[in-house]
CSV table of C-alpha atoms in Angstrom, one decimal:
chain,number,residue,atom,x,y,z
A,27,UNK,CA,0.1,-0.2,0.0
A,28,UNK,CA,2.8,2.3,0.7
A,29,UNK,CA,4.3,1.9,-2.7
A,30,UNK,CA,1.0,2.7,-4.2
A,31,UNK,CA,0.6,5.9,-2.2
A,32,UNK,CA,4.0,7.1,-3.3
A,33,UNK,CA,3.3,6.4,-7.0
A,34,UNK,CA,0.1,8.3,-6.3
A,35,UNK,CA,1.7,11.3,-5.1
A,36,UNK,CA,4.3,11.3,-7.8
A,37,UNK,CA,1.4,11.0,-10.5
A,38,UNK,CA,-0.5,13.8,-8.6
A,39,UNK,CA,2.5,16.4,-8.5
A,40,UNK,CA,3.2,15.5,-12.3
A,41,UNK,CA,-0.4,16.3,-13.2
A,42,UNK,CA,-0.8,19.6,-11.8
A,43,UNK,CA,1.3,22.2,-13.5
A,44,UNK,CA,1.2,25.7,-12.4
A,45,UNK,CA,-1.6,26.4,-14.5
A,46,UNK,CA,-3.5,23.9,-16.6
A,47,UNK,CA,-2.2,23.7,-20.2
A,48,UNK,CA,0.8,26.1,-19.7
A,49,UNK,CA,4.4,25.3,-19.4
A,50,UNK,CA,6.7,28.1,-18.1
A,51,UNK,CA,10.4,27.7,-19.1
A,52,UNK,CA,13.1,29.8,-17.4
A,53,UNK,CA,15.9,30.4,-19.9
A,54,UNK,CA,17.2,33.9,-19.5
A,55,UNK,CA,13.7,35.0,-19.0
A,56,UNK,CA,10.3,33.6,-19.0
A,57,UNK,CA,8.6,32.0,-21.8
A,58,UNK,CA,5.3,30.5,-21.8
A,59,UNK,CA,3.9,28.0,-24.3
A,60,UNK,CA,0.6,26.0,-24.6
A,61,UNK,CA,0.9,22.2,-24.0
A,62,UNK,CA,-1.6,19.7,-24.8
A,63,UNK,CA,-2.4,17.4,-21.8
A,64,UNK,CA,-2.8,13.7,-22.4
A,65,UNK,CA,-6.3,12.3,-22.9
A,66,UNK,CA,-7.8,9.8,-20.8
A,67,UNK,CA,-6.4,7.1,-23.0
A,68,UNK,CA,-3.0,8.8,-23.1
A,69,UNK,CA,-2.8,9.0,-19.3
A,70,UNK,CA,-4.0,5.2,-19.1
A,71,UNK,CA,-1.0,4.3,-21.4
A,72,UNK,CA,1.3,6.2,-19.4
A,73,UNK,CA,0.1,4.8,-16.2
A,74,UNK,CA,0.4,1.2,-17.6
A,75,UNK,CA,3.7,1.6,-18.8
A,76,UNK,CA,5.4,3.2,-15.7
A,77,UNK,CA,3.5,1.5,-12.9
A,78,UNK,CA,2.7,-2.3,-12.2
A,79,UNK,CA,-1.0,-1.3,-11.5
A,80,UNK,CA,-4.0,-3.8,-12.1
A,81,UNK,CA,-6.1,-2.7,-15.2
A,82,UNK,CA,-8.9,-1.3,-13.0
A,83,UNK,CA,-6.6,0.7,-11.0
A,84,UNK,CA,-5.0,2.3,-14.1
A,85,UNK,CA,-8.3,3.0,-15.6
A,86,UNK,CA,-9.4,4.6,-12.2
A,87,UNK,CA,-6.5,7.0,-12.1
A,88,UNK,CA,-6.5,7.8,-15.8
A,89,UNK,CA,-10.2,9.0,-15.5
A,90,UNK,CA,-9.2,11.0,-12.3
A,91,UNK,CA,-6.2,12.5,-14.4
A,92,UNK,CA,-8.2,13.5,-17.3
A,93,UNK,CA,-10.7,15.4,-15.4
């Protein structure tokens, strides 16, 4: 259970950028560009590739990330 919670916190921190859909890059100044976030299917594929979660749990968190 501890590993799942650590993985969940890593996914949560990754999924909440400073402002949704915007990436801020500091390179001798500040540059803002629009970034398209993954769809629910995209999140599902990312989760299945990086975490050894069962099918149901990966779908559940993909739906949560895609909201």
